[in-house]
């Protein structure tokens, strides 16, 4: 008997589900749940982390993220405009910056800013202490990525928009501010939100600068708790708290993209 | 009486790389005159129009608008553009702004009119194109014909002494062409100086004081519509008009086809 296409598809799909379920069941039943929960899900250890996990660590993670994002967005916008400039040295400079900072690990840049700047300028320091260093250290890398995103957004605005604005007597700068950039930012809000998610996780690198009990962020906080309690439960708590930040942001991106599709 | 021509073009050349699009154009448009530019695609009509307000930089030649030489490197082009309204084939309304904001933004930012003043002038001009009730809509909510009428109102709100139209009806569904042409006809009747690149031969014949036929980067012939359409001197003009006005009568031999043995 020849199977119909629909029947064959259904059999293949059901077989796929069965195999998947078997793998899960095998993994779950083979795992030693007693030892696992003893290691990762100790409620007393988790409980001892609060409220500092939220009032200090989560708060600082969010603060570092926002500061680096605002710095990166500002520098990124300038770089994007330089990339699109008609002046060759600007384009060249922006391209060099973007290639350099996209190519370097964020950890390295953070380290250079944290320790290189004080060496280079012994009489001065970046204002804001660790907060300032993180803003610049993570922001410099973020700026390189955001510059490319913003450039793509500007180029996605039809050329006729700028022409129409110029035709009405606006200067190039005025036309960019009033007409092109507002539309470009609308286009790049979803990818920029992704950038915040990446930045949130990059704040886990801040420990290289040496943080104190007031400037500590989630990963370092969890690492310290791991050492004092000799139990990895804090890592699970930190992971969940990262998700508290990133999941709503992903949801936001999805919503914005859906709205953008509808408007087309 | 103003004796200075509104547009005066002399020896205009424009090249894109190796491609020479305009090869020596001389043209003047008098105050209050309506001039329609016709010709095949790629003949340089749009480029000519875009040179007048320097959206394209001429390669050679001079252009004067109301006596001001726009091709002078020291010319304040933003100031000159304020006096030249332009309407595009693709409308180019600002998508993030409402209809009213589209019409007021340049008045506010460029002419520094107050919000109230700009709003009043916007209402007058939207009313003129029959769209005062759409002031709070966004461009995406309007039909193509409505968008183009808003674009005309936006240009008029700047009190231009000259209007450039770059194939204003070419991107429109056929049933929407009439409403845009009606607005343009009204403008012409009010004495607006207009330079119109168009494929609407009926409009050119009826409204234009002068028709300019361009082909291959040069002006082939020009004159009153009755002459250019009624008894064209040049062979190229005759062939173009034949193909445009009588498309169903273009024979196979003319286009080199051998469909029938």
PDB file of C-alpha atoms in Angstrom, chain A residues 108-209:
ATOM      1  CA  UNK A 108      40.505  42.842  27.627  1.00  0.00           C
ATOM      2  CA  UNK A 109      39.057  46.298  26.933  1.00  0.00           C
ATOM      3  CA  UNK A 110      37.605  46.483  30.428  1.00  0.00           C
ATOM      4  CA  UNK A 111      40.970  45.526  31.882  1.00  0.00           C
ATOM      5  CA  UNK A 112      42.818  48.107  29.768  1.00  0.00           C
ATOM      6  CA  UNK A 113      40.442  50.866  30.862  1.00  0.00           C
ATOM      7  CA  UNK A 114      40.547  49.806  34.509  1.00  0.00           C
ATOM      8  CA  UNK A 115      44.310  49.552  34.781  1.00  0.00           C
ATOM      9  CA  UNK A 116      45.737  51.283  31.713  1.00  0.00           C
ATOM     10  CA  UNK A 117      44.038  54.658  32.172  1.00  0.00           C
ATOM     11  CA  UNK A 118      45.256  55.121  35.794  1.00  0.00           C
ATOM     12  CA  UNK A 119      48.791  54.267  34.628  1.00  0.00           C
ATOM     13  CA  UNK A 120      48.647  56.687  31.701  1.00  0.00           C
ATOM     14  CA  UNK A 121      47.140  59.538  33.732  1.00  0.00           C
ATOM     15  CA  UNK A 122      48.383  59.078  37.315  1.00  0.00           C
ATOM     16  CA  UNK A 123      46.991  62.406  38.538  1.00  0.00           C
ATOM     17  CA  UNK A 124      43.504  61.838  37.228  1.00  0.00           C
ATOM     18  CA  UNK A 125      40.932  59.150  37.406  1.00  0.00           C
ATOM     19  CA  UNK A 126      37.761  58.274  35.551  1.00  0.00           C
ATOM     20  CA  UNK A 127      34.967  59.981  37.526  1.00  0.00           C
ATOM     21  CA  UNK A 128      32.538  57.685  39.277  1.00  0.00           C
ATOM     22  CA  UNK A 129      35.061  55.084  40.442  1.00  0.00           C
ATOM     23  CA  UNK A 130      34.193  51.557  39.357  1.00  0.00           C
ATOM     24  CA  UNK A 131      30.932  52.807  37.859  1.00  0.00           C
ATOM     25  CA  UNK A 132      32.854  55.190  35.611  1.00  0.00           C
ATOM     26  CA  UNK A 133      35.395  52.561  34.595  1.00  0.00           C
ATOM     27  CA  UNK A 134      32.648  50.054  33.748  1.00  0.00           C
ATOM     28  CA  UNK A 135      30.704  52.666  31.792  1.00  0.00           C
ATOM     29  CA  UNK A 136      33.730  53.358  29.605  1.00  0.00           C
ATOM     30  CA  UNK A 137      35.207  49.845  29.649  1.00  0.00           C
ATOM     31  CA  UNK A 138      32.056  48.049  28.505  1.00  0.00           C
ATOM     32  CA  UNK A 139      30.675  51.052  26.617  1.00  0.00           C
ATOM     33  CA  UNK A 140      33.641  51.259  24.246  1.00  0.00           C
ATOM     34  CA  UNK A 141      33.015  47.731  23.002  1.00  0.00           C
ATOM     35  CA  UNK A 142      29.237  48.160  22.905  1.00  0.00           C
ATOM     36  CA  UNK A 143      29.688  51.364  20.876  1.00  0.00           C
ATOM     37  CA  UNK A 144      31.392  49.438  18.084  1.00  0.00           C
ATOM     38  CA  UNK A 145      28.473  47.025  17.736  1.00  0.00           C
ATOM     39  CA  UNK A 146      25.823  49.711  18.099  1.00  0.00           C
ATOM     40  CA  UNK A 147      27.546  51.927  15.510  1.00  0.00           C
ATOM     41  CA  UNK A 148      27.037  49.225  12.887  1.00  0.00           C
ATOM     42  CA  UNK A 149      23.424  48.705  13.958  1.00  0.00           C
ATOM     43  CA  UNK A 150      22.653  52.430  13.829  1.00  0.00           C
ATOM     44  CA  UNK A 151      24.418  52.818  10.477  1.00  0.00           C
ATOM     45  CA  UNK A 152      22.241  50.067   9.035  1.00  0.00           C
ATOM     46  CA  UNK A 153      19.187  51.829  10.477  1.00  0.00           C
ATOM     47  CA  UNK A 154      20.107  55.154   8.904  1.00  0.00           C
ATOM     48  CA  UNK A 155      20.727  53.485   5.558  1.00  0.00           C
ATOM     49  CA  UNK A 156      17.354  51.751   5.788  1.00  0.00           C
ATOM     50  CA  UNK A 157      15.596  55.148   5.736  1.00  0.00           C
ATOM     51  CA  UNK A 158      14.796  55.832   2.059  1.00  0.00           C
ATOM     52  CA  UNK A 159      17.056  58.423   0.416  1.00  0.00           C
ATOM     53  CA  UNK A 160      13.974  60.391  -0.635  1.00  0.00           C
ATOM     54  CA  UNK A 161      13.343  61.341   3.005  1.00  0.00           C
ATOM     55  CA  UNK A 162      16.595  63.281   3.197  1.00  0.00           C
ATOM     56  CA  UNK A 163      16.020  64.766  -0.273  1.00  0.00           C
ATOM     57  CA  UNK A 164      12.536  65.944   0.642  1.00  0.00           C
ATOM     58  CA  UNK A 165      13.849  67.529   3.838  1.00  0.00           C
ATOM     59  CA  UNK A 166      16.716  69.258   2.013  1.00  0.00           C
ATOM     60  CA  UNK A 167      14.287  70.452  -0.654  1.00  0.00           C
ATOM     61  CA  UNK A 168      12.270  72.185   2.071  1.00  0.00           C
ATOM     62  CA  UNK A 169      15.373  74.202   2.948  1.00  0.00           C
ATOM     63  CA  UNK A 170      16.601  72.168   5.922  1.00  0.00           C
ATOM     64  CA  UNK A 171      20.352  71.910   6.430  1.00  0.00           C
ATOM     65  CA  UNK A 172      21.896  68.446   6.366  1.00  0.00           C
ATOM     66  CA  UNK A 173      22.212  68.451  10.162  1.00  0.00           C
ATOM     67  CA  UNK A 174      18.641  69.629  10.681  1.00  0.00           C
ATOM     68  CA  UNK A 175      17.323  67.013   8.243  1.00  0.00           C
ATOM     69  CA  UNK A 176      19.235  64.260  10.051  1.00  0.00           C
ATOM     70  CA  UNK A 177      17.924  65.340  13.465  1.00  0.00           C
ATOM     71  CA  UNK A 178      14.303  65.994  12.509  1.00  0.00           C
ATOM     72  CA  UNK A 179      13.675  63.489   9.738  1.00  0.00           C
ATOM     73  CA  UNK A 180      16.229  60.688   9.282  1.00  0.00           C
ATOM     74  CA  UNK A 181      17.356  59.759  12.819  1.00  0.00           C
ATOM     75  CA  UNK A 182      13.848  59.477  14.337  1.00  0.00           C
ATOM     76  CA  UNK A 183      12.937  56.986  11.624  1.00  0.00           C
ATOM     77  CA  UNK A 184      16.295  55.187  11.859  1.00  0.00           C
ATOM     78  CA  UNK A 185      15.923  54.692  15.617  1.00  0.00           C
ATOM     79  CA  UNK A 186      12.476  53.251  15.160  1.00  0.00           C
ATOM     80  CA  UNK A 187      14.050  50.660  12.880  1.00  0.00           C
ATOM     81  CA  UNK A 188      16.921  49.793  15.212  1.00  0.00           C
ATOM     82  CA  UNK A 189      15.055  49.578  18.527  1.00  0.00           C
ATOM     83  CA  UNK A 190      14.733  45.746  18.350  1.00  0.00           C
ATOM     84  CA  UNK A 191      18.431  45.117  17.573  1.00  0.00           C
ATOM     85  CA  UNK A 192      19.466  47.712  20.172  1.00  0.00           C
ATOM     86  CA  UNK A 193      17.394  45.913  22.788  1.00  0.00           C
ATOM     87  CA  UNK A 194      19.312  42.749  21.913  1.00  0.00           C
ATOM     88  CA  UNK A 195      22.431  44.789  22.545  1.00  0.00           C
ATOM     89  CA  UNK A 196      21.205  45.521  26.099  1.00  0.00           C
ATOM     90  CA  UNK A 197      20.720  41.798  26.688  1.00  0.00           C
ATOM     91  CA  UNK A 198      24.303  41.088  25.598  1.00  0.00           C
ATOM     92  CA  UNK A 199      25.558  43.955  27.763  1.00  0.00           C
ATOM     93  CA  UNK A 200      23.685  42.608  30.782  1.00  0.00           C
ATOM     94  CA  UNK A 201      25.674  39.398  30.551  1.00  0.00           C
ATOM     95  CA  UNK A 202      28.933  41.235  29.862  1.00  0.00           C
ATOM     96  CA  UNK A 203      28.624  42.985  33.241  1.00  0.00           C
ATOM     97  CA  UNK A 204      29.736  39.643  34.710  1.00  0.00           C
ATOM     98  CA  UNK A 205      33.247  40.675  33.623  1.00  0.00           C
ATOM     99  CA  UNK A 206      33.312  43.632  36.005  1.00  0.00           C
ATOM    100  CA  UNK A 207      35.020  41.511  38.696  1.00  0.00           C
ATOM    101  CA  UNK A 208      38.401  42.072  36.968  1.00  0.00           C
ATOM    102  CA  UNK A 209      38.299  45.670  38.212  1.00  0.00           C
TER     103      UNK A 209
END
